[in-house]
Amino acid sequence: MSLNRAEAIDRQFVERVRSLATPAVAQPAPDAPIRDGLCLTGRKLVELFDAQMTCRHLDLIARVLRGRDAGYYTIGSAGHEGNVVLGELVRHTDPSFLHYRSGALMAQRSRQFAGIDPILDTLLSQAASTDDPIAGGRHKVWGSRPLWVPPQTSTIASHLPKAVGAAIAIGRARRLKLELPAPADSIVMCSFGDASVNHAVAQTAFNSAAWTACQKIPVPILFVCEDNGIGISVRTPPGWVETRMRNQPCFTYVPGDGLDLVEAYEAAARAVELCRRHRSPVFLHLRTIRMLGHAGSDVETEYHTTAEIEEVERRDPLLRSAQIVVESGLMTADEVLARYEAIRTRAAEVAEDVVKRPKLKTAAEVMAPLAPYHAEAVHEEATRHRGQAARPAAAGGLRDEATEGVAREGISETERARRDSRTSDSRTSDARPRHMAVLINRALHEALEKYPQAILFGEDVAKKGGVYHVTADLWERFGPGRVFNTLLDETTILGLAIGAAHVGFLSIPEIQYLAYYHNAQDQIRGEACSLQFFSKDQFRNPMVLRIAGLAYQRGFGGHFHNDNSIAALRDVPGLIVAAPCRGDDAVGMLRTCLALARIDGRVVAFVEPIALYMTKDLHADGDGGWLCEFPPPGEAIPLGECCVYDEESNDLTIVTYANGVYLSLRAGRTLAEQHRIEARVVDIRWLNPINHDFIAEQARATGRVLVVDECRRAGGLGEAIIAGLVQRCPEVSMSLVAAEDTYVPLGPAMRVVMPTEDRVVEAARQVISAGRQSASKAKAAPGKARART
Ligand SMILES: Cc1ncc(C[n+]2csc(CCOP(=O)(O)OP(=O)(O)O)c2C)c(N)n1
Ligand SMILES: [Mg+2]
């Protein structure tokens, strides 16, 4: 047997088509149905077959390019070409999140939009050229802005939660009378393989779609399972997908034969129609085969016999399509072969072109779309008052003019007016200093007023107002259309945030505790933050993800309510991480976070230190030192701006954030009063990216620096800050107090693994006594900071 199965299936197609006898039937009218009772016309059938052949030649040429080391991706669609029918039946304005074998679908969908050349675009992507219109050489993906196909990652099933999220959001936008960037009767399609059905992330997407649909909330999602019976080398038990999915609650299950174009078309037409009409989940189970192994690198003979491989190849869906068009008199065998060869020639010509096209050359080029940041525009937006005109919405965004149409279901007009006046007036006019939870709550009121496209959701955020009452009254004020509880599943919460943001919402999801972000972090790491990168910023999923986190709750709750692992957020490319330590900072930072999402499409994690939510006093009971006034609209804290407390103190610079600021200020008082050490405290506020230059300026100003990191020694902030200092000012004496590399224990033992005031005082004294060089008493360079005394 030839090891080159690409050549084998190519040869087989040519030989078997050549032997097809032309029947003695009259050529049918091209616009008549191919058979009585069906809707597929002859003309459309020929067109679909053409897209199937196009897809096949893309698979074949991919292997040739790989052999020449000029193409970098060989996972193909051979055997799955029946999915072409969805490229026809689903509109190009229906957002579609596609499986890596949906090549024929994509080829046909391309025909819905003038000027798109699927051969050129696919080969540019395979060749990793900067001319690739979707990813610009960053990945081989199916994707297109005009075709509403956001690029997907290689992580199987991870696109399903966001597809469900987008479907729910489409329904929600209709209900809120917000204008969508897609027609209001759009559906969302996502395709995936049979093995992927078993993945927890797929299961949670099916579950959340059903959970939502069972409440009669619209979820126009079309799940398309391209079932080839195998996942790399592991067979899916025969009948498993059907057994698993046929009786899913609130789903309609539609089986289809993906090897027969006519059968597949009829099944898909039914599935699409049901989904669009009923606006509820439909599971289209398209049976396919897999040819050419899992990928070019997969030696299928390691787990299949030659006879098994050849048996599958004999069922090639392209042969079946050829047979149908020839037997029905639509094309002769010669015409089929002529067309097949013409596509081959075109693909080969384009391949010669794409290998000469430019590639990414510098890190700056690679990273250009990763983290767009327009500082001035962001600040202008962050400081924009309610009532001031908004900038035009970012790409794909819902329009701001829609404010007028925002509905708050379930609340009468009179009640709404009463609540509006009560909540907004009292909130904005109450100038008394308050603790952080109250101020964040006010900032969220402000955000939902300012951004009609903002929605806030998570576990318990609605009527209960969140575990810590940070979202209190928002549900009453803005209604269940904009503030709502989700089911208990973090993957769903984040998937919903991503999907809703794809169709123009400004998502403000909440994760109850940092530990539970880890439960679903791939949705942010793999999906949300990679979208602008893999789409050259053509698709965005702007969001501000609020996470209640960090430790110091006086031993209460143990590790999972005191999780201090920040690494999982900090190492996500492009993710902005903010961590305020007090109420006024939280408001100013949140305004900037929302503006970053709105203007630059950014994904922001806003980590709220639980232990400081209700903290009122700083040095002594009743001093109210941690209460703050609500900053007036128009004030915002720009990304990267740090805060220096006691800037006139010149013995030591303590660099810290969140709870560490509180601890360090208290330790600072002890150092001054008992040890005559004057320490300034720098709150870095923004944990990613870190403002290393400013920290270095502050370190140089005293010549001694102590980093107080409440996160773990491994993967916490301390490593990064010390590395930044070593690069910028190695002459400065440095020390680090960090949390131990452990889970946080329950009860008072918490104190033995976390930085404490005593430990900060002790470390500060050691830095001073071990200081090898006299501290430079130079004044701190002005930098971008606000000084507090
Ligand atoms: C989360 C995750 N785990 C493992 C992989 C490696 N992997 C890539 S494809 C694949 C099999 C997928 O099978 P199936 O869903 O049936 O799709 P098919 O390739 O057969 O079309 C695996 C295990 C992955 N991409 N993502
Ligand atoms: Mg499979």
PDB file of N, CA, C and O in Angstrom, residues 541-564:
ATOM      1  N   ASN A 541     -13.540  40.748  21.846  1.00  0.00           N
ATOM      2  CA  ASN A 541     -14.495  40.341  22.889  1.00  0.00           C
ATOM      3  C   ASN A 541     -14.223  41.141  24.169  1.00  0.00           C
ATOM      4  O   ASN A 541     -13.751  40.602  25.162  1.00  0.00           O
ATOM      5  N   PRO A 542     -14.582  42.432  24.117  1.00  0.00           N
ATOM      6  CA  PRO A 542     -14.269  43.303  25.239  1.00  0.00           C
ATOM      7  C   PRO A 542     -14.998  42.897  26.513  1.00  0.00           C
ATOM      8  O   PRO A 542     -16.190  42.617  26.491  1.00  0.00           O
ATOM      9  N   MET A 543     -14.255  42.865  27.595  1.00  0.00           N
ATOM     10  CA  MET A 543     -14.924  42.549  28.862  1.00  0.00           C
ATOM     11  C   MET A 543     -14.093  43.022  30.040  1.00  0.00           C
ATOM     12  O   MET A 543     -12.876  43.180  29.948  1.00  0.00           O
ATOM     13  N   VAL A 544     -14.795  43.257  31.138  1.00  0.00           N
ATOM     14  CA  VAL A 544     -14.130  43.494  32.415  1.00  0.00           C
ATOM     15  C   VAL A 544     -14.592  42.376  33.340  1.00  0.00           C
ATOM     16  O   VAL A 544     -15.765  42.312  33.731  1.00  0.00           O
ATOM     17  N   LEU A 545     -13.666  41.482  33.601  1.00  0.00           N
ATOM     18  CA  LEU A 545     -13.961  40.300  34.412  1.00  0.00           C
ATOM     19  C   LEU A 545     -13.663  40.624  35.869  1.00  0.00           C
ATOM     20  O   LEU A 545     -12.508  40.827  36.236  1.00  0.00           O
ATOM     21  N   ARG A 546     -14.697  40.713  36.666  1.00  0.00           N
ATOM     22  CA  ARG A 546     -14.493  40.996  38.095  1.00  0.00           C
ATOM     23  C   ARG A 546     -14.288  39.687  38.844  1.00  0.00           C
ATOM     24  O   ARG A 546     -15.078  38.745  38.698  1.00  0.00           O
ATOM     25  N   ILE A 547     -13.228  39.642  39.626  1.00  0.00           N
ATOM     26  CA  ILE A 547     -12.954  38.437  40.416  1.00  0.00           C
ATOM     27  C   ILE A 547     -12.710  38.858  41.859  1.00  0.00           C
ATOM     28  O   ILE A 547     -11.792  39.635  42.143  1.00  0.00           O
ATOM     29  N   ALA A 548     -13.524  38.346  42.753  1.00  0.00           N
ATOM     30  CA  ALA A 548     -13.268  38.573  44.173  1.00  0.00           C
ATOM     31  C   ALA A 548     -12.160  37.600  44.570  1.00  0.00           C
ATOM     32  O   ALA A 548     -12.254  36.408  44.297  1.00  0.00           O
ATOM     33  N   GLY A 549     -11.099  38.108  45.200  1.00  0.00           N
ATOM     34  CA  GLY A 549      -9.992  37.186  45.444  1.00  0.00           C
ATOM     35  C   GLY A 549      -9.031  37.625  46.516  1.00  0.00           C
ATOM     36  O   GLY A 549      -9.290  38.560  47.287  1.00  0.00           O
ATOM     37  N   LEU A 550      -7.939  36.924  46.534  1.00  0.00           N
ATOM     38  CA  LEU A 550      -6.822  37.124  47.461  1.00  0.00           C
ATOM     39  C   LEU A 550      -7.214  36.747  48.899  1.00  0.00           C
ATOM     40  O   LEU A 550      -8.371  36.387  49.157  1.00  0.00           O
ATOM     41  N   ALA A 551      -6.235  36.823  49.779  1.00  0.00           N
ATOM     42  CA  ALA A 551      -6.408  36.199  51.102  1.00  0.00           C
ATOM     43  C   ALA A 551      -6.709  37.220  52.204  1.00  0.00           C
ATOM     44  O   ALA A 551      -7.348  38.227  51.958  1.00  0.00           O
ATOM     45  N   TYR A 552      -6.282  36.882  53.393  1.00  0.00           N
ATOM     46  CA  TYR A 552      -6.384  37.776  54.571  1.00  0.00           C
ATOM     47  C   TYR A 552      -7.775  37.909  55.161  1.00  0.00           C
ATOM     48  O   TYR A 552      -8.081  38.906  55.795  1.00  0.00           O
ATOM     49  N   GLN A 553      -8.602  36.874  54.971  1.00  0.00           N
ATOM     50  CA  GLN A 553      -9.915  37.004  55.610  1.00  0.00           C
ATOM     51  C   GLN A 553      -9.877  36.414  57.007  1.00  0.00           C
ATOM     52  O   GLN A 553     -10.694  35.588  57.356  1.00  0.00           O
ATOM     53  N   ARG A 554      -8.908  36.802  57.743  1.00  0.00           N
ATOM     54  CA  ARG A 554      -8.730  36.386  59.135  1.00  0.00           C
ATOM     55  C   ARG A 554      -8.901  34.875  59.300  1.00  0.00           C
ATOM     56  O   ARG A 554      -9.570  34.400  60.210  1.00  0.00           O
ATOM     57  N   GLY A 555      -8.343  34.136  58.396  1.00  0.00           N
ATOM     58  CA  GLY A 555      -8.374  32.676  58.513  1.00  0.00           C
ATOM     59  C   GLY A 555      -9.673  32.048  58.083  1.00  0.00           C
ATOM     60  O   GLY A 555      -9.793  30.830  58.031  1.00  0.00           O
ATOM     61  N   PHE A 556     -10.663  32.868  57.743  1.00  0.00           N
ATOM     62  CA  PHE A 556     -11.960  32.315  57.387  1.00  0.00           C
ATOM     63  C   PHE A 556     -11.943  31.746  55.968  1.00  0.00           C
ATOM     64  O   PHE A 556     -11.431  32.362  55.056  1.00  0.00           O
ATOM     65  N   GLY A 557     -12.532  30.568  55.828  1.00  0.00           N
ATOM     66  CA  GLY A 557     -12.804  30.067  54.481  1.00  0.00           C
ATOM     67  C   GLY A 557     -11.739  29.187  53.866  1.00  0.00           C
ATOM     68  O   GLY A 557     -11.995  28.527  52.869  1.00  0.00           O
ATOM     69  N   GLY A 558     -10.539  29.163  54.457  1.00  0.00           N
ATOM     70  CA  GLY A 558      -9.503  28.286  53.918  1.00  0.00           C
ATOM     71  C   GLY A 558      -9.054  28.704  52.524  1.00  0.00           C
ATOM     72  O   GLY A 558      -9.376  29.798  52.039  1.00  0.00           O
ATOM     73  N   HIS A 559      -8.325  27.818  51.898  1.00  0.00           N
ATOM     74  CA  HIS A 559      -7.670  28.166  50.630  1.00  0.00           C
ATOM     75  C   HIS A 559      -8.614  28.735  49.585  1.00  0.00           C
ATOM     76  O   HIS A 559      -8.320  29.737  48.926  1.00  0.00           O
ATOM     77  N   PHE A 560      -9.748  28.096  49.418  1.00  0.00           N
ATOM     78  CA  PHE A 560     -10.547  28.410  48.230  1.00  0.00           C
ATOM     79  C   PHE A 560     -11.238  29.768  48.312  1.00  0.00           C
ATOM     80  O   PHE A 560     -11.686  30.297  47.303  1.00  0.00           O
ATOM     81  N   HIS A 561     -11.276  30.311  49.516  1.00  0.00           N
ATOM     82  CA  HIS A 561     -11.799  31.673  49.644  1.00  0.00           C
ATOM     83  C   HIS A 561     -10.664  32.655  49.894  1.00  0.00           C
ATOM     84  O   HIS A 561     -10.894  33.835  50.131  1.00  0.00           O
ATOM     85  N   ASN A 562      -9.446  32.139  49.882  1.00  0.00           N
ATOM     86  CA  ASN A 562      -8.274  32.977  50.138  1.00  0.00           C
ATOM     87  C   ASN A 562      -7.179  32.703  49.109  1.00  0.00           C
ATOM     88  O   ASN A 562      -5.997  32.834  49.400  1.00  0.00           O
ATOM     89  N   ASP A 563      -7.580  32.288  47.935  1.00  0.00           N
ATOM     90  CA  ASP A 563      -6.584  31.882  46.940  1.00  0.00           C
ATOM     91  C   ASP A 563      -5.718  33.085  46.552  1.00  0.00           C
ATOM     92  O   ASP A 563      -6.226  34.147  46.206  1.00  0.00           O
ATOM     93  N   ASN A 564      -4.413  32.886  46.616  1.00  0.00           N
ATOM     94  CA  ASN A 564      -3.503  33.989  46.311  1.00  0.00           C
ATOM     95  C   ASN A 564      -2.594  33.646  45.131  1.00  0.00           C
ATOM     96  O   ASN A 564      -1.445  34.040  45.087  1.00  0.00           O
TER      97      ASN A 564
END
